[in-house]
Short mmCIF file of C-alpha atoms in Angstrom, two decimals:
data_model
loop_
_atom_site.label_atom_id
_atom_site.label_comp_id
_atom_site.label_asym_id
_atom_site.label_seq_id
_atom_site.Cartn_x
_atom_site.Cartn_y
_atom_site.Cartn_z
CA UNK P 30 12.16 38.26 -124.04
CA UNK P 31 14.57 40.96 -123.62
CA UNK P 32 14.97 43.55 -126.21
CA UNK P 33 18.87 42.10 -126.80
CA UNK P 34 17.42 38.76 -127.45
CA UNK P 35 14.88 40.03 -129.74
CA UNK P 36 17.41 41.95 -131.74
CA UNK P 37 18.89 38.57 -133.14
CA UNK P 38 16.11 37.89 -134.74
CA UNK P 39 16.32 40.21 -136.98
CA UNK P 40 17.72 38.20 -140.20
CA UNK P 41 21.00 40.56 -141.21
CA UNK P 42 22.29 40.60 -137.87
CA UNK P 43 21.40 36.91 -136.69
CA UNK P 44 23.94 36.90 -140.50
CA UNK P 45 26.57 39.11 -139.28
CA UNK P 46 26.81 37.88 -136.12
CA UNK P 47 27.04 33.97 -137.34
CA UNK P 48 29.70 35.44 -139.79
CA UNK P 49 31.87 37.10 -137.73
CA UNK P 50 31.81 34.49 -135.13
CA UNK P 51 33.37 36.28 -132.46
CA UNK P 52 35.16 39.51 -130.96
CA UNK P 53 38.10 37.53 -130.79
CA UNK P 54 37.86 34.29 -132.05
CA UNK P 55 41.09 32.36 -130.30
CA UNK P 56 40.35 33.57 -126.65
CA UNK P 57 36.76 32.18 -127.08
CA UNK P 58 38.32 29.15 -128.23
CA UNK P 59 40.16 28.79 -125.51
CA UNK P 60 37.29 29.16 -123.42
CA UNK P 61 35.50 26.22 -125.74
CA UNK P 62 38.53 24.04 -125.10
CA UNK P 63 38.13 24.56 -121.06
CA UNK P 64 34.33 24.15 -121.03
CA UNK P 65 34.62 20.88 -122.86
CA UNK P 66 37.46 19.50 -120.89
CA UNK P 67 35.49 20.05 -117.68
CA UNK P 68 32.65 18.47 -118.98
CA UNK P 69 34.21 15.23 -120.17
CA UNK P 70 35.64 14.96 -116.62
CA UNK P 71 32.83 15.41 -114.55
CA UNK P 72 30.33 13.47 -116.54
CA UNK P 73 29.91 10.02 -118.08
CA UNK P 74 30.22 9.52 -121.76
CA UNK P 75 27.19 9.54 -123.75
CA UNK P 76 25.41 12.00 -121.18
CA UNK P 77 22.75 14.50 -122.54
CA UNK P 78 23.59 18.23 -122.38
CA UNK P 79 21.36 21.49 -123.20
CA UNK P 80 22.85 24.53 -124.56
CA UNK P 81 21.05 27.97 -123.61
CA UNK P 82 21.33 30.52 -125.86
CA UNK P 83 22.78 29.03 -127.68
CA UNK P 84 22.92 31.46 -130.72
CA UNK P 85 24.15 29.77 -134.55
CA UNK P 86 25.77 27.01 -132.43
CA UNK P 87 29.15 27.63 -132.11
CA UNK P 88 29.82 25.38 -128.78
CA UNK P 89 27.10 23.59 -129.76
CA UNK P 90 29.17 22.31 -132.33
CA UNK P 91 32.33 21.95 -130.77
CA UNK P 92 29.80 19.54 -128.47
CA UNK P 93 29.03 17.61 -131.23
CA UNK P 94 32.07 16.93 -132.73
CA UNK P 95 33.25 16.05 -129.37
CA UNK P 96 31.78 12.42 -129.43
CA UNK P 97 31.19 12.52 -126.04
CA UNK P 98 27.40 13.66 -125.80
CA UNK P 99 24.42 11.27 -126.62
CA UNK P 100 22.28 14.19 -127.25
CA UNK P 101 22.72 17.65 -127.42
CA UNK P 102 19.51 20.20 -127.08
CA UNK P 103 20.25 22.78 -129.16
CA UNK P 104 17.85 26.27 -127.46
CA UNK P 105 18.13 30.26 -127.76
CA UNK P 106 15.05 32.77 -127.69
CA UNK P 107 15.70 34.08 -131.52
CA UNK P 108 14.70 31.79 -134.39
CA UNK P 109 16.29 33.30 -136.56
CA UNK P 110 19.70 32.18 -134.71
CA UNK P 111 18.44 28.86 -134.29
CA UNK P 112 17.80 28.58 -138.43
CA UNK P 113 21.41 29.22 -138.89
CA UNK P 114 22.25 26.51 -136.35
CA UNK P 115 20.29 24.13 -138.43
CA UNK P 116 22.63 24.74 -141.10
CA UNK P 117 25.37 23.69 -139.20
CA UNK P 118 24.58 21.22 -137.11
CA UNK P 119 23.57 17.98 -138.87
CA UNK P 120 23.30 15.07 -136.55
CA UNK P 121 20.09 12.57 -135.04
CA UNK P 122 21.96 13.78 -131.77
CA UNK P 123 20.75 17.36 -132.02
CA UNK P 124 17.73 18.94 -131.66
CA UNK P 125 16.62 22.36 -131.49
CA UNK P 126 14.02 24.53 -129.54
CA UNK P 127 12.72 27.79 -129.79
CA UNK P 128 13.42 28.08 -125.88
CA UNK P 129 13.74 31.74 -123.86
CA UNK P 130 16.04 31.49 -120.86
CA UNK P 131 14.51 34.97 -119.00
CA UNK P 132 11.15 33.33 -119.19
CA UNK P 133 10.25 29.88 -116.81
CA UNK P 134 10.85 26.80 -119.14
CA UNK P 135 10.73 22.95 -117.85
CA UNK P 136 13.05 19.85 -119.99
CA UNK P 137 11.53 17.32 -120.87
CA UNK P 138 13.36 14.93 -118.80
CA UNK P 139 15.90 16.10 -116.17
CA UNK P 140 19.37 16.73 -117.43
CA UNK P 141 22.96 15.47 -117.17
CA UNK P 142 24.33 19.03 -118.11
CA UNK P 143 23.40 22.56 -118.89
CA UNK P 144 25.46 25.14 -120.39
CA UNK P 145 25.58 28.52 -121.72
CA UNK P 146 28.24 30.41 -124.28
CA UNK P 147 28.28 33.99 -124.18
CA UNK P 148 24.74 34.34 -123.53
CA UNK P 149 23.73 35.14 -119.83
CA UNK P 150 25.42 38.81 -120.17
CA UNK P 151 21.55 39.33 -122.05
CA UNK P 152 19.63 38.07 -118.51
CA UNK P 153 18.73 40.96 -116.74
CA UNK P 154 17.87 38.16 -113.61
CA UNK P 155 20.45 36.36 -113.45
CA UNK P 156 19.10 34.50 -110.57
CA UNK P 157 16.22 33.60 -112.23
CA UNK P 158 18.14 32.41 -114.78
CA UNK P 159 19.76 30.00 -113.08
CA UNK P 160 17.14 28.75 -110.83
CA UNK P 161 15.44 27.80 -113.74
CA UNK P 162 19.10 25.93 -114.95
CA UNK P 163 18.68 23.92 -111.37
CA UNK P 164 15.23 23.03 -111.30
CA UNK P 165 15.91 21.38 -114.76
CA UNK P 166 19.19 19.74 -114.08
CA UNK P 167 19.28 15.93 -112.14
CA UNK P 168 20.75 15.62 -108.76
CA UNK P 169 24.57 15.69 -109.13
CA UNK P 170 23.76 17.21 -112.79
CA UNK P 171 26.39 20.51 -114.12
CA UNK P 172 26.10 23.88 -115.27
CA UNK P 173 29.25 25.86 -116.91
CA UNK P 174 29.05 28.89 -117.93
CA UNK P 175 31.26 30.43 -120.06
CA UNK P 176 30.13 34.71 -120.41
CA UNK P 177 31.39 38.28 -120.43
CA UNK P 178 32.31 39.17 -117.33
CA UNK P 179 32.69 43.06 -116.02
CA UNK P 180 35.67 44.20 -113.84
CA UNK P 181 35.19 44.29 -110.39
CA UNK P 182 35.89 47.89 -109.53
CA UNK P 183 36.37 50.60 -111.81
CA UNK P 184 40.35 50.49 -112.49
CA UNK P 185 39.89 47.17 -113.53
CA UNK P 186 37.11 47.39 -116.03
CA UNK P 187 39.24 50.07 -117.19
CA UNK P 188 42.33 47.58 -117.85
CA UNK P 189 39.52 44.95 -119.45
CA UNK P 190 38.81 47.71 -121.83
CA UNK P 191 42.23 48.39 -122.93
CA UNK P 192 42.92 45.21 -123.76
CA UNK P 193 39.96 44.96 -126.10
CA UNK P 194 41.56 48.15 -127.44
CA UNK P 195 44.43 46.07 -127.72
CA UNK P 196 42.77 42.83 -129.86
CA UNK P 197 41.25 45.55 -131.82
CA UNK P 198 44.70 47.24 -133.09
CA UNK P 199 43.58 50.88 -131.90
CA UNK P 200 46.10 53.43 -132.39
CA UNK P 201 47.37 54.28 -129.09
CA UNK P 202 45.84 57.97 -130.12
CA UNK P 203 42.52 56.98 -130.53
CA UNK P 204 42.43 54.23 -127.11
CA UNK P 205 40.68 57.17 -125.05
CA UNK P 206 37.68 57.81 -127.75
CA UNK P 207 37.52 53.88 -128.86
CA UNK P 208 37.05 52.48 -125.33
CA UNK P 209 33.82 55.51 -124.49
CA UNK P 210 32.62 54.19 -127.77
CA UNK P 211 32.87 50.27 -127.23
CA UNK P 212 31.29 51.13 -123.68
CA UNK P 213 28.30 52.44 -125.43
CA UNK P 214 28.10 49.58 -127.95
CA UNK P 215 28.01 47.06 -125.21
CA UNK P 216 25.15 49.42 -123.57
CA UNK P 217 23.17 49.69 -127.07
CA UNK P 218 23.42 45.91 -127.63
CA UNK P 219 21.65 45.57 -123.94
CA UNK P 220 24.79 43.50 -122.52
CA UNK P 221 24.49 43.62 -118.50
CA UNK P 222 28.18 42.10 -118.01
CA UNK P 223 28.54 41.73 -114.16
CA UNK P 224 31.51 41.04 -111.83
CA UNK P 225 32.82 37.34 -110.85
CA UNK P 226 31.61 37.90 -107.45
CA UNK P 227 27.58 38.03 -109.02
CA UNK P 228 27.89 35.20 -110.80
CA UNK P 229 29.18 33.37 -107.96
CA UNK P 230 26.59 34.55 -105.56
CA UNK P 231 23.75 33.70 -108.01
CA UNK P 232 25.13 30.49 -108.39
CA UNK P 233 24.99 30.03 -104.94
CA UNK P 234 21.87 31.40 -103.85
CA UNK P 235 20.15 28.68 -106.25
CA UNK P 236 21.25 25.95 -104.14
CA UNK P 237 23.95 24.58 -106.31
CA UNK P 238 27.54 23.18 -105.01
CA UNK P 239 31.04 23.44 -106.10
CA UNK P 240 30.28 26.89 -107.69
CA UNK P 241 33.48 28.46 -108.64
CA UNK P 242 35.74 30.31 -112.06
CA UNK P 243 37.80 27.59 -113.35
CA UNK P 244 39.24 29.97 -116.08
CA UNK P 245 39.35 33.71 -116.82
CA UNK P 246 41.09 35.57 -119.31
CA UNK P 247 39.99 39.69 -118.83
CA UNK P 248 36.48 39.61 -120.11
CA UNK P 249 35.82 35.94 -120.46
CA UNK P 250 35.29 33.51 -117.38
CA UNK P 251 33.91 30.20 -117.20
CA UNK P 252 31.84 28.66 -113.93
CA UNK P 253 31.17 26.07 -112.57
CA UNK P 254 28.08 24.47 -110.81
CA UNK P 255 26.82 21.24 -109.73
CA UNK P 256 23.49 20.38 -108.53
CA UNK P 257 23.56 18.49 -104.93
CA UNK P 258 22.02 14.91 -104.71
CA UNK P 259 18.64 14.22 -102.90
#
């Protein structure tokens, strides 16, 4: 377990962060809109999807009330995230597992989809990560993604961080000093954001097909995978 993972466990912030919900809350629900509507038209209804990391359950609810899903495996590596997604989520559909994603892991059964909200920015392997999402997904199964995502060269990190400076309402004074000190955050809170161009080679190099970005708006990006057929 990495030490950003084991950070939510710590009661107040697995509270603040469930509370706050997100940095900005209607880009990530745009991103929850595209995940979904990917999902629903690559896969059959009533197919059984696993979330990883998936913190209080945010997606994992939007999931749920989707319809769509027979049953929806509910994991992250902090418990005390997963109590708050008990709270939330109340449905014979759901279950929920104490399950870390840097560590190996095996599904019960193979799986008709994995996914992951804003969670793989704490793998420090990415690779590892998501070989262990394709040896646990069934021939043809899907993974999306949906994570931070760092610019690709300098400049453009740079113009990421001014627009969170932006969504934030920083005077344009006090843009310089905010984005050093949001740059630090993201270091203290153990966030490894990488570029579109890792994620896409990870993906890759795990075997899977299809692997692409269906949808990117600065720091947010969603990908696709699919697991090839035997």
């Amino acid at each position: 377990m990495t030490e950003a993972i084991r950070a939510y466990n710590d009661p107040e912030r697995a509270r603040k962060y469930h509370t706050q919900r997100a940095f900005d809350p209607p880009r990530k629900a745009r991103m929850f809109e595209v995940m979904l509507d990917i999902l629903q038209a690559l896969l059959p209804s009533g197919g059984k999807v696993l979330e990883l990391g998936a913190g209080t359950g945010d997606f994992s609810k939007v999931l749920l009330d989707s319809g769509f899903f027979s049953q929806i495996q509910v994991t992250d590596g902090a418990e005390e995230m997963l109590s708050l997604a008990r709270q939330d989520l109340h449905s014979e559909q759901v279950t929920f597992q104490l399950l870390d994603f840097t560590k190996p892991w095996t599904a019960p059964e193979p799986l008709d989809a994995m996914v992951s909200s804003m969670a793989l920015h704490h793998a420090p392997d990415k690779l590892f990560t998501v070989q262990q999402a394709f040896q646990n997904l069934r021939p043809g199964g899907v993974l999306l993604i949906g994570d931070h995502v760092a610019g690709a060269t300098p400049q453009t990190h740079h113009l990421i961080a001014l627009e969170r400076a932006r969504v934030k309402q920083v005077p344009a004074e006090e843009v310089p000093d905010w984005v050093e000190q949001d740059q630090e955050a993201q270091a203290r809170q153990g966030n490894i954001c990488e570029p579109l161009d890792v994620y896409l080679s990870v993906l890759q190099q795990a075997g899977f097909l299809h692997v692409d970005c269906l949808w990117r708006d600065y720091w947010m990006a969603v990908f696709l995978a699919v697991k090839p057929y035997e």
